[in-house]
Amino acid sequence: MERADAIVVGSGPNGLAAALTLARSGVAVEVFEGAPTIGGGTRTEELTLPGFAHDVCSAVHPALVASPFFRSLDLPTLGIHVRQPELAFAHPLDGGRAAALSRDVGETASHLGGDAAPYTALVGPLVEWLDQIVAYVLSPMRGLPSDPLALTRFALVGSRSVRHVARGFTTDSARALLAGAAAHSMEPLTAPLTASFGLLLTALGHGVGWPVVEGGSGVISRALGAELRRAGATVHTGTWITSLAQLPPARAVLLDVSPRQFVALAGDAATDRALRPWSRFRPGPGSCKVDWALSGPVPWQAEACRRTVTVHVGGTFEEVARSEADVRAGRHPEHPFVLVAQPGVVDPSRAPAGRQTLWAYCHVPNGSPIDMAGRIEAQIERFAPGFRDLILARAVRRASEAESHNPNLLGGDVNGGAQTLRQTAFRPVARWNPYRTPVDGVYLCSASTPPGGGVHGMCGVAAAEVVL
């Protein structure tokens, strides 16, 4: 290819979605990726022992099955086979109990005792309007929604803190379900908008499930890469771009990078004053991730936890809230909230027969060098006695090490930036078109742009549409 119309730097799901959107429109595209393989955080590797396939970052994919971009693809034809667990997620509590989210709202509510009616009244309408809500939430959110009533209902509740919404429930089970889903925001549970994270992820659990991809998240990236090549695009791996000046001439450059990386890449291509707002974009808390090779399934006390891939480990609402507040205050929680994924529940291909892989992380202050594996294992052992006896090997990635694996994970932040009220409304900077940068012909298409983190590709699609 003598000259590309467009160049994409970075091959996470947003970079690949941007490149494929452009290539399908007849644009000549080249993709540059620094790592030996494409995918960014959407990769699968043998991190512990031979034969054990671990997802490097993203593992469970409700956003993928809801995404308009991925819905436009024939996933099985591309080799992407989605595997749904019986329950979307579970949240163990002391005494061998667990709250659990099934696909049916009524069935979930029936296990919440006196909170059955309030749960149905809160979540039921959101599930009914899920398609309209998702279409807007996974967009640049700059135009009018197609269904203002649905979005108004969601905004009225979602703009609040999840602590405020949880006051409408009296049972540990209902409050724990909300806490676990909302904690994906990586914000204190007293912060505005945390209810929107909890309620949207809960509605997605009912509406589309919380599945994994057979063979691991890396299958998604490899499939998109193959589709890109079929569309005529060129993909370069093992090529780190440290300056825009390195790139060959092109009519447009799309960067699947953080705002901080954009500032470094831009160099003298823009003034310090123009770049200053981009350098102020704040990363969120970090994450300490642990992968295990296990000799068998996790021996959860609660039967519901053995029927799902995703387990939110943290105890009661108050315990989860305390853990997330500690992180925001710069402390390392003694009893952290832990996100656990056990793909072997629905995908035995991840490990040798009879064995299992386990994936988990907890939130820590950004850039933390602390190894939280012991505290994470203690939390799992609390609800699954005998868990430690199953460990064959472990691999730990501290927050301070995350950028060496993926430069987009600033200080271990997996969300592409702090999910504060300001950085949600003005992401990445306060300007009407969030994808354009101060450098002419250069666009940002990473999770630091709307609609934010998750394997949905819609940041890349939106940026590509601006380019087109």
Short mmCIF file of C-alpha atoms in Angstrom, two decimals:
data_model
loop_
_atom_site.label_atom_id
_atom_site.label_comp_id
_atom_site.label_asym_id
_atom_site.label_seq_id
_atom_site.Cartn_x
_atom_site.Cartn_y
_atom_site.Cartn_z
CA MET A 1 0.00 0.00 0.00
CA GLU A 2 1.71 3.21 -1.16
CA ARG A 3 -0.51 5.57 0.83
CA ALA A 4 -3.25 4.89 3.33
CA ASP A 5 -6.35 7.03 3.55
CA ALA A 6 -6.44 6.36 7.30
CA ILE A 7 -4.02 5.05 9.91
CA VAL A 8 -5.12 3.51 13.20
CA VAL A 9 -2.62 3.34 16.07
CA GLY A 10 -3.51 0.69 18.63
CA SER A 11 -5.50 -2.50 18.09
CA GLY A 12 -7.74 -2.80 21.11
CA PRO A 13 -11.39 -3.46 20.31
CA ASN A 14 -11.99 0.24 19.62
CA GLY A 15 -9.05 0.55 17.26
CA LEU A 16 -10.12 -2.59 15.40
CA ALA A 17 -13.74 -1.41 15.23
CA ALA A 18 -12.62 1.97 13.87
CA ALA A 19 -10.41 0.32 11.26
CA LEU A 20 -13.12 -2.13 10.18
CA THR A 21 -15.76 0.61 9.95
CA LEU A 22 -13.48 2.61 7.68
CA ALA A 23 -12.35 -0.36 5.59
CA ARG A 24 -15.94 -1.43 4.97
CA SER A 25 -16.60 2.06 3.63
CA GLY A 26 -13.87 1.69 1.04
CA VAL A 27 -11.17 3.55 2.95
CA ALA A 28 -7.61 2.24 2.64
CA VAL A 29 -6.54 1.52 6.25
CA GLU A 30 -3.29 0.61 7.98
CA VAL A 31 -3.19 -0.46 11.63
CA PHE A 32 -0.07 -0.17 13.79
CA GLU A 33 0.21 -2.20 17.02
CA GLY A 34 3.25 -2.20 19.29
CA ALA A 35 2.69 -5.61 20.86
CA PRO A 36 3.47 -8.85 19.02
CA THR A 37 -0.26 -9.63 18.76
CA ILE A 38 -3.32 -7.47 18.23
CA GLY A 39 -6.09 -6.99 20.77
CA GLY A 40 -4.82 -4.74 23.56
CA GLY A 41 -6.70 -5.86 26.67
CA THR A 42 -8.73 -8.34 24.62
CA ARG A 43 -6.15 -11.12 24.45
CA THR A 44 -5.75 -14.62 25.87
CA GLU A 45 -2.41 -16.12 26.93
CA GLU A 46 -0.92 -18.98 28.95
CA LEU A 47 -0.05 -16.88 31.98
CA THR A 48 0.44 -19.71 34.52
CA LEU A 49 1.00 -23.23 33.17
CA PRO A 50 0.97 -24.79 29.70
CA GLY A 51 -2.55 -25.60 28.59
CA PHE A 52 -4.22 -22.99 30.83
CA ALA A 53 -5.64 -20.10 28.76
CA HIS A 54 -6.13 -16.86 30.72
CA ASP A 55 -7.75 -13.64 29.55
CA VAL A 56 -5.16 -10.87 29.86
CA CYS A 57 -7.68 -8.14 30.75
CA SER A 58 -11.30 -8.31 29.58
CA ALA A 59 -13.01 -11.61 30.31
CA VAL A 60 -16.82 -11.35 30.49
CA HIS A 61 -18.76 -9.63 27.73
CA PRO A 62 -22.26 -8.23 28.33
CA ALA A 63 -21.31 -5.12 26.32
CA LEU A 64 -20.23 -7.22 23.34
CA VAL A 65 -23.59 -8.96 22.93
CA ALA A 66 -25.42 -5.63 23.38
CA SER A 67 -23.14 -3.56 21.12
CA PRO A 68 -24.59 -2.30 17.82
CA PHE A 69 -21.15 -2.83 16.26
CA PHE A 70 -20.86 -6.49 17.21
CA ARG A 71 -24.53 -7.06 16.43
CA SER A 72 -23.75 -5.92 12.88
CA LEU A 73 -21.32 -8.85 12.54
CA ASP A 74 -22.10 -12.52 12.04
CA LEU A 75 -20.19 -13.63 15.14
CA PRO A 76 -20.38 -17.44 14.62
CA THR A 77 -19.20 -17.07 11.03
CA LEU A 78 -16.23 -15.09 12.35
CA GLY A 79 -15.49 -17.88 14.83
CA ILE A 80 -16.81 -15.97 17.87
CA HIS A 81 -18.99 -18.36 19.85
CA VAL A 82 -20.69 -16.84 22.90
CA ARG A 83 -21.24 -19.08 25.90
CA GLN A 84 -23.91 -18.03 28.42
CA PRO A 85 -23.88 -19.25 32.03
CA GLU A 86 -27.10 -20.27 33.74
CA LEU A 87 -26.92 -17.13 35.95
CA ALA A 88 -25.58 -13.74 34.84
CA PHE A 89 -23.67 -13.20 38.10
CA ALA A 90 -23.76 -14.10 41.79
CA HIS A 91 -22.76 -12.37 45.00
CA PRO A 92 -21.91 -14.63 47.95
CA LEU A 93 -22.85 -13.64 51.50
CA ASP A 94 -21.83 -15.15 54.82
CA GLY A 95 -23.62 -18.27 56.01
CA GLY A 96 -23.44 -20.06 52.65
CA ARG A 97 -25.97 -17.69 51.07
CA ALA A 98 -25.72 -15.82 47.77
CA ALA A 99 -27.69 -13.27 45.79
CA ALA A 100 -27.95 -14.22 42.13
CA LEU A 101 -29.15 -12.64 38.91
CA SER A 102 -30.97 -14.90 36.48
CA ARG A 103 -32.11 -13.85 33.02
CA ASP A 104 -35.72 -13.56 34.25
CA VAL A 105 -36.54 -10.49 36.38
CA GLY A 106 -39.38 -12.26 38.16
CA GLU A 107 -37.24 -15.27 39.07
CA THR A 108 -34.50 -13.02 40.43
CA ALA A 109 -37.02 -10.99 42.42
CA SER A 110 -38.60 -14.13 43.89
CA HIS A 111 -35.40 -14.81 45.85
CA LEU A 112 -35.21 -11.30 47.32
CA GLY A 113 -37.89 -11.69 49.97
CA GLY A 114 -39.50 -8.38 50.88
CA ASP A 115 -37.54 -6.62 48.12
CA ALA A 116 -39.21 -8.58 45.30
CA ALA A 117 -41.71 -5.84 44.42
CA PRO A 118 -39.28 -2.89 44.71
CA TYR A 119 -36.71 -4.77 42.59
CA THR A 120 -39.24 -5.55 39.88
CA ALA A 121 -40.49 -1.95 39.85
CA LEU A 122 -36.95 -0.58 39.56
CA VAL A 123 -35.35 -3.01 37.12
CA GLY A 124 -38.30 -4.30 35.09
CA PRO A 125 -38.86 -1.11 33.04
CA LEU A 126 -35.13 -0.78 32.34
CA VAL A 127 -35.06 -4.28 30.89
CA GLU A 128 -38.12 -3.51 28.75
CA TRP A 129 -36.40 -0.40 27.36
CA LEU A 130 -32.93 -1.93 27.22
CA ASP A 131 -32.49 -1.63 23.44
CA GLN A 132 -33.32 2.09 23.49
CA ILE A 133 -31.12 2.74 26.53
CA VAL A 134 -28.15 0.82 25.13
CA ALA A 135 -28.43 2.52 21.72
CA TYR A 136 -28.02 5.90 23.42
CA VAL A 137 -25.55 4.98 26.17
CA LEU A 138 -23.26 3.31 23.59
CA SER A 139 -23.31 6.43 21.40
CA PRO A 140 -21.53 9.80 21.63
CA MET A 141 -24.60 10.95 23.61
CA ARG A 142 -24.64 14.34 21.90
CA GLY A 143 -27.97 14.11 20.04
CA LEU A 144 -31.55 13.50 21.09
CA PRO A 145 -32.42 9.90 22.07
CA SER A 146 -34.86 8.00 19.91
CA ASP A 147 -36.97 7.27 23.00
CA PRO A 148 -36.78 10.24 25.42
CA LEU A 149 -39.14 8.57 27.90
CA ALA A 150 -36.89 5.54 28.36
CA LEU A 151 -33.78 7.70 28.75
CA THR A 152 -35.53 10.05 31.17
CA ARG A 153 -36.55 7.12 33.37
CA PHE A 154 -32.99 5.79 33.33
CA ALA A 155 -31.42 9.21 33.93
CA LEU A 156 -33.69 10.03 36.87
CA VAL A 157 -32.50 6.97 38.75
CA GLY A 158 -29.04 6.51 37.23
CA SER A 159 -27.76 10.01 37.96
CA ARG A 160 -27.85 9.25 41.68
CA SER A 161 -25.39 7.33 43.81
CA VAL A 162 -26.04 3.63 44.17
CA ARG A 163 -26.09 4.12 47.95
CA HIS A 164 -29.12 6.37 47.48
CA VAL A 165 -30.91 3.79 45.33
CA ALA A 166 -30.01 0.95 47.70
CA ARG A 167 -31.93 2.69 50.49
CA GLY A 168 -35.08 1.46 48.74
CA PHE A 169 -34.12 -2.14 49.62
CA THR A 170 -34.10 -3.88 52.97
CA THR A 171 -32.50 -7.27 52.27
CA ASP A 172 -28.77 -7.99 52.16
CA SER A 173 -29.33 -9.88 48.91
CA ALA A 174 -30.88 -7.04 46.88
CA ARG A 175 -28.43 -4.47 48.24
CA ALA A 176 -25.46 -6.75 47.48
CA LEU A 177 -26.58 -7.30 43.87
CA LEU A 178 -26.61 -3.54 43.32
CA ALA A 179 -23.29 -3.00 45.08
CA GLY A 180 -21.44 -5.61 43.04
CA ALA A 181 -22.67 -4.31 39.70
CA ALA A 182 -22.10 -0.65 40.61
CA ALA A 183 -18.56 -1.30 41.85
CA HIS A 184 -17.53 -1.90 38.21
CA SER A 185 -17.51 1.91 37.96
CA MET A 186 -14.40 1.91 40.20
CA GLU A 187 -15.94 4.89 42.03
CA PRO A 188 -17.08 5.16 45.66
CA LEU A 189 -20.64 3.91 45.99
CA THR A 190 -21.60 7.37 47.28
CA ALA A 191 -20.58 9.02 43.99
CA PRO A 192 -23.10 10.37 41.45
CA LEU A 193 -23.78 8.11 38.45
CA THR A 194 -22.78 4.90 40.25
CA ALA A 195 -26.45 3.89 40.15
CA SER A 196 -26.33 4.08 36.35
CA PHE A 197 -23.46 1.58 36.23
CA GLY A 198 -25.18 -0.80 38.61
CA LEU A 199 -28.58 -0.60 36.94
CA LEU A 200 -27.30 -0.80 33.36
CA LEU A 201 -25.13 -3.84 34.10
CA THR A 202 -28.01 -5.44 35.98
CA ALA A 203 -30.40 -4.78 33.09
CA LEU A 204 -27.84 -6.20 30.66
CA GLY A 205 -27.64 -9.33 32.81
CA HIS A 206 -31.39 -9.81 32.41
CA GLY A 207 -31.56 -8.70 28.79
CA VAL A 208 -28.48 -10.21 27.13
CA GLY A 209 -26.62 -12.09 29.87
CA TRP A 210 -23.00 -11.92 31.00
CA PRO A 211 -21.32 -14.39 28.63
CA VAL A 212 -17.76 -15.37 27.78
CA VAL A 213 -16.34 -16.21 24.38
CA GLU A 214 -15.33 -19.81 23.81
CA GLY A 215 -11.55 -20.05 23.77
CA GLY A 216 -11.01 -16.67 25.43
CA SER A 217 -11.26 -12.98 24.66
CA GLY A 218 -8.35 -13.24 22.23
CA VAL A 219 -10.72 -14.99 19.81
CA ILE A 220 -12.56 -11.65 19.38
CA SER A 221 -9.39 -9.81 18.37
CA ARG A 222 -8.17 -12.51 16.03
CA ALA A 223 -11.56 -12.64 14.32
CA LEU A 224 -11.67 -8.86 13.84
CA GLY A 225 -8.10 -8.91 12.54
CA ALA A 226 -8.97 -11.57 9.99
CA GLU A 227 -12.06 -9.60 8.93
CA LEU A 228 -9.94 -6.47 8.56
CA ARG A 229 -7.51 -8.24 6.25
CA ARG A 230 -10.42 -9.57 4.17
CA ALA A 231 -11.60 -5.96 3.85
CA GLY A 232 -8.20 -5.00 2.42
CA ALA A 233 -6.62 -3.38 5.47
CA THR A 234 -2.97 -3.85 6.45
CA VAL A 235 -2.08 -4.70 10.04
CA HIS A 236 1.43 -4.17 11.45
CA THR A 237 2.36 -5.73 14.81
CA GLY A 238 5.51 -5.25 16.86
CA THR A 239 5.70 -1.62 15.74
CA TRP A 240 5.63 0.90 18.58
CA ILE A 241 4.64 4.41 17.55
CA THR A 242 6.19 7.03 19.83
CA SER A 243 5.54 10.11 17.69
CA LEU A 244 3.03 11.13 15.04
CA ALA A 245 6.05 12.03 12.93
CA GLN A 246 6.83 8.31 12.58
CA LEU A 247 3.64 7.64 10.66
CA PRO A 248 3.44 7.62 6.87
CA PRO A 249 1.24 10.30 5.24
CA ALA A 250 -2.50 9.75 5.59
CA ARG A 251 -5.68 11.81 5.39
CA ALA A 252 -6.69 10.77 8.91
CA VAL A 253 -4.99 9.24 11.95
CA LEU A 254 -7.08 7.54 14.64
CA LEU A 255 -5.44 6.87 18.00
CA ASP A 256 -6.66 4.06 20.25
CA VAL A 257 -4.61 5.52 23.10
CA SER A 258 -5.14 7.47 26.32
CA PRO A 259 -5.19 11.30 26.32
CA ARG A 260 -1.81 11.27 28.07
CA GLN A 261 -0.34 9.12 25.30
CA PHE A 262 -1.87 11.42 22.69
CA VAL A 263 -0.06 14.40 24.25
CA ALA A 264 3.23 12.49 24.09
CA LEU A 265 2.61 11.42 20.47
CA ALA A 266 1.64 14.93 19.39
CA GLY A 267 4.89 16.54 20.54
CA ASP A 268 5.35 19.78 18.64
CA ALA A 269 2.36 19.17 16.37
CA ALA A 270 0.20 21.29 18.73
CA THR A 271 0.87 24.06 21.23
CA ASP A 272 1.23 23.39 24.96
CA ARG A 273 -1.91 25.46 25.52
CA ALA A 274 -3.95 23.34 23.10
CA LEU A 275 -2.71 20.11 24.67
CA ARG A 276 -3.14 21.19 28.30
CA PRO A 277 -6.80 20.02 28.69
CA TRP A 278 -5.84 16.59 27.36
CA SER A 279 -2.99 16.23 29.84
CA ARG A 280 -5.43 16.95 32.70
CA PHE A 281 -7.58 13.88 31.97
CA ARG A 282 -7.42 11.73 35.10
CA PRO A 283 -7.05 7.96 35.17
CA GLY A 284 -9.23 6.03 37.60
CA PRO A 285 -8.13 3.66 40.35
CA GLY A 286 -5.77 0.84 39.47
CA SER A 287 -6.33 -2.88 39.61
CA CYS A 288 -4.28 -5.77 40.94
CA LYS A 289 -5.06 -8.82 38.82
CA VAL A 290 -4.44 -12.45 39.66
CA ASP A 291 -4.78 -15.51 37.43
CA TRP A 292 -4.75 -19.05 38.81
CA ALA A 293 -4.39 -22.52 37.41
CA LEU A 294 -6.59 -24.71 39.61
CA SER A 295 -6.81 -28.46 40.06
CA GLY A 296 -10.62 -28.24 40.06
CA PRO A 297 -13.65 -25.92 40.31
CA VAL A 298 -13.82 -23.33 43.08
CA PRO A 299 -15.67 -24.93 46.05
CA TRP A 300 -18.16 -22.12 46.63
CA GLN A 301 -20.42 -22.72 49.62
CA ALA A 302 -23.39 -21.14 47.82
CA GLU A 303 -24.67 -23.29 45.00
CA ALA A 304 -25.57 -20.24 42.88
CA CYS A 305 -21.89 -19.27 42.65
CA ARG A 306 -21.15 -22.59 40.97
CA ARG A 307 -23.72 -21.86 38.21
CA THR A 308 -22.24 -18.63 36.88
CA VAL A 309 -19.04 -17.29 35.38
CA THR A 310 -19.00 -13.96 37.26
CA VAL A 311 -18.88 -13.80 41.04
CA HIS A 312 -18.76 -10.49 42.92
CA VAL A 313 -16.85 -11.21 46.14
CA GLY A 314 -17.05 -8.59 48.84
CA GLY A 315 -19.80 -9.35 51.33
CA THR A 316 -22.55 -6.89 52.16
CA PHE A 317 -23.28 -3.54 50.54
CA GLU A 318 -21.56 -1.82 53.44
CA GLU A 319 -18.41 -3.94 53.06
CA VAL A 320 -18.18 -3.26 49.33
CA ALA A 321 -18.76 0.46 49.92
CA ARG A 322 -16.02 0.53 52.55
CA SER A 323 -13.57 -1.18 50.19
CA GLU A 324 -14.22 1.23 47.32
CA ALA A 325 -14.05 4.25 49.66
CA ASP A 326 -10.65 3.05 50.91
CA VAL A 327 -9.33 2.92 47.35
CA ARG A 328 -10.54 6.43 46.56
CA ALA A 329 -8.83 7.65 49.76
CA GLY A 330 -5.53 6.12 48.64
CA ARG A 331 -5.69 3.12 50.97
CA HIS A 332 -5.41 -0.59 50.19
CA PRO A 333 -8.51 -2.33 51.57
CA GLU A 334 -7.83 -5.18 53.98
CA HIS A 335 -10.97 -6.91 52.68
CA PRO A 336 -11.18 -5.81 49.02
CA PHE A 337 -14.11 -6.10 46.67
CA VAL A 338 -13.01 -8.77 44.17
CA LEU A 339 -14.34 -9.41 40.67
CA VAL A 340 -13.98 -13.10 39.86
CA ALA A 341 -14.46 -14.87 36.52
CA GLN A 342 -14.51 -18.67 36.24
CA PRO A 343 -14.91 -19.31 32.48
CA GLY A 344 -14.64 -23.08 32.91
CA VAL A 345 -18.26 -23.13 34.09
CA VAL A 346 -19.31 -22.84 30.43
CA ASP A 347 -16.03 -23.18 28.50
CA PRO A 348 -13.97 -26.29 29.36
CA SER A 349 -11.52 -25.46 26.55
CA ARG A 350 -9.65 -23.04 28.85
CA ALA A 351 -7.81 -25.75 30.83
CA PRO A 352 -6.84 -29.45 30.71
CA ALA A 353 -9.63 -31.90 31.54
CA GLY A 354 -10.77 -31.60 35.14
CA ARG A 355 -8.72 -28.44 35.73
CA GLN A 356 -9.85 -24.80 35.78
CA THR A 357 -8.58 -21.29 35.18
CA LEU A 358 -9.64 -18.46 37.47
CA TRP A 359 -9.39 -14.71 36.81
CA ALA A 360 -9.82 -11.97 39.41
CA TYR A 361 -8.87 -8.43 40.28
CA CYS A 362 -9.46 -5.90 43.00
CA HIS A 363 -9.29 -2.13 42.94
CA VAL A 364 -6.26 -0.33 44.38
CA PRO A 365 -4.93 3.24 44.27
CA ASN A 366 -3.69 4.15 40.80
CA GLY A 367 -0.15 2.94 40.17
CA SER A 368 0.00 0.85 43.35
CA PRO A 369 3.02 -1.48 43.65
CA ILE A 370 1.27 -3.62 46.29
CA ASP A 371 0.66 -7.31 45.59
CA MET A 372 -2.93 -7.94 46.73
CA ALA A 373 -2.98 -11.66 45.87
CA GLY A 374 -3.04 -12.73 49.53
CA ARG A 375 -6.01 -10.50 50.37
CA ILE A 376 -7.86 -11.52 47.20
CA GLU A 377 -7.36 -15.21 48.00
CA ALA A 378 -8.53 -14.65 51.57
CA GLN A 379 -11.77 -13.12 50.31
CA ILE A 380 -12.41 -16.06 47.97
CA GLU A 381 -11.50 -18.55 50.72
CA ARG A 382 -14.03 -16.83 52.98
CA PHE A 383 -16.87 -17.92 50.69
CA ALA A 384 -15.18 -21.02 49.22
CA PRO A 385 -13.30 -22.87 51.98
CA GLY A 386 -10.60 -25.09 50.48
CA PHE A 387 -9.97 -22.78 47.51
CA ARG A 388 -6.29 -22.32 48.34
CA ASP A 389 -5.74 -26.09 48.29
CA LEU A 390 -6.64 -26.12 44.57
CA ILE A 391 -4.00 -23.62 43.45
CA LEU A 392 -1.43 -25.12 41.07
CA ALA A 393 0.08 -21.80 39.99
CA ARG A 394 -0.68 -18.09 40.03
CA ALA A 395 0.33 -15.02 38.02
CA VAL A 396 0.02 -11.56 39.57
CA ARG A 397 -0.08 -8.22 37.74
CA ARG A 398 0.28 -5.28 40.09
CA ALA A 399 -1.26 -1.95 39.10
CA SER A 400 2.25 -0.49 38.74
CA GLU A 401 3.09 -3.17 36.15
CA ALA A 402 -0.01 -2.81 33.97
CA GLU A 403 1.38 -0.19 31.58
CA SER A 404 4.34 -2.41 30.70
CA HIS A 405 1.81 -4.94 29.37
CA ASN A 406 -0.57 -2.39 27.81
CA PRO A 407 0.26 1.36 27.71
CA ASN A 408 -3.46 2.21 27.79
CA LEU A 409 -3.79 0.83 31.33
CA LEU A 410 -2.49 3.94 33.04
CA GLY A 411 -1.53 2.96 36.57
CA GLY A 412 -3.68 -0.16 36.21
CA ASP A 413 -6.87 1.71 35.24
CA VAL A 414 -8.97 -0.64 33.10
CA ASN A 415 -11.80 1.84 32.46
CA GLY A 416 -9.96 4.35 30.27
CA GLY A 417 -10.23 7.15 32.84
CA ALA A 418 -11.95 8.02 36.10
CA GLN A 419 -15.74 7.68 35.82
CA THR A 420 -16.44 10.93 37.64
CA LEU A 421 -19.43 13.09 36.80
CA ARG A 422 -17.23 15.60 34.96
CA GLN A 423 -15.27 13.00 33.00
CA THR A 424 -18.46 11.23 32.00
CA ALA A 425 -20.13 14.40 30.76
CA PHE A 426 -16.94 15.78 29.16
CA ARG A 427 -14.90 12.83 27.98
CA PRO A 428 -12.00 13.30 27.35
CA VAL A 429 -12.22 17.12 27.31
CA ALA A 430 -14.96 19.75 27.29
CA ARG A 431 -15.70 20.02 23.56
CA TRP A 432 -18.72 19.15 21.44
CA ASN A 433 -16.89 16.63 19.26
CA PRO A 434 -14.94 14.44 21.69
CA TYR A 435 -13.05 12.54 18.98
CA ARG A 436 -11.29 15.46 17.27
CA THR A 437 -7.96 16.57 18.70
CA PRO A 438 -6.08 19.89 18.37
CA VAL A 439 -3.93 18.29 15.68
CA ASP A 440 -5.55 18.57 12.27
CA GLY A 441 -6.60 15.18 10.91
CA VAL A 442 -5.87 13.34 14.17
CA TYR A 443 -8.68 11.70 16.17
CA LEU A 444 -8.95 9.83 19.45
CA CYS A 445 -10.93 6.57 19.41
CA SER A 446 -10.03 4.89 22.71
CA ALA A 447 -12.08 4.11 25.83
CA SER A 448 -11.20 7.62 27.01
CA THR A 449 -13.83 8.88 24.54
CA PRO A 450 -17.60 8.25 24.70
CA PRO A 451 -19.10 5.84 25.51
CA GLY A 452 -16.13 4.70 27.63
CA GLY A 453 -14.75 1.35 28.74
CA GLY A 454 -15.93 -2.12 27.78
CA VAL A 455 -15.57 -4.46 24.82
CA HIS A 456 -18.19 -2.89 22.56
CA GLY A 457 -16.11 -1.12 19.89
CA MET A 458 -18.42 1.87 19.84
CA CYS A 459 -15.73 4.47 20.66
CA GLY A 460 -13.95 3.37 17.50
CA VAL A 461 -17.13 3.29 15.42
CA ALA A 462 -18.09 6.82 16.49
CA ALA A 463 -14.62 8.20 15.74
CA ALA A 464 -14.60 6.49 12.34
CA GLU A 465 -17.99 8.01 11.52
CA VAL A 466 -16.58 11.47 12.31
CA VAL A 467 -13.69 10.74 9.94
CA LEU A 468 -16.05 9.57 7.21
#
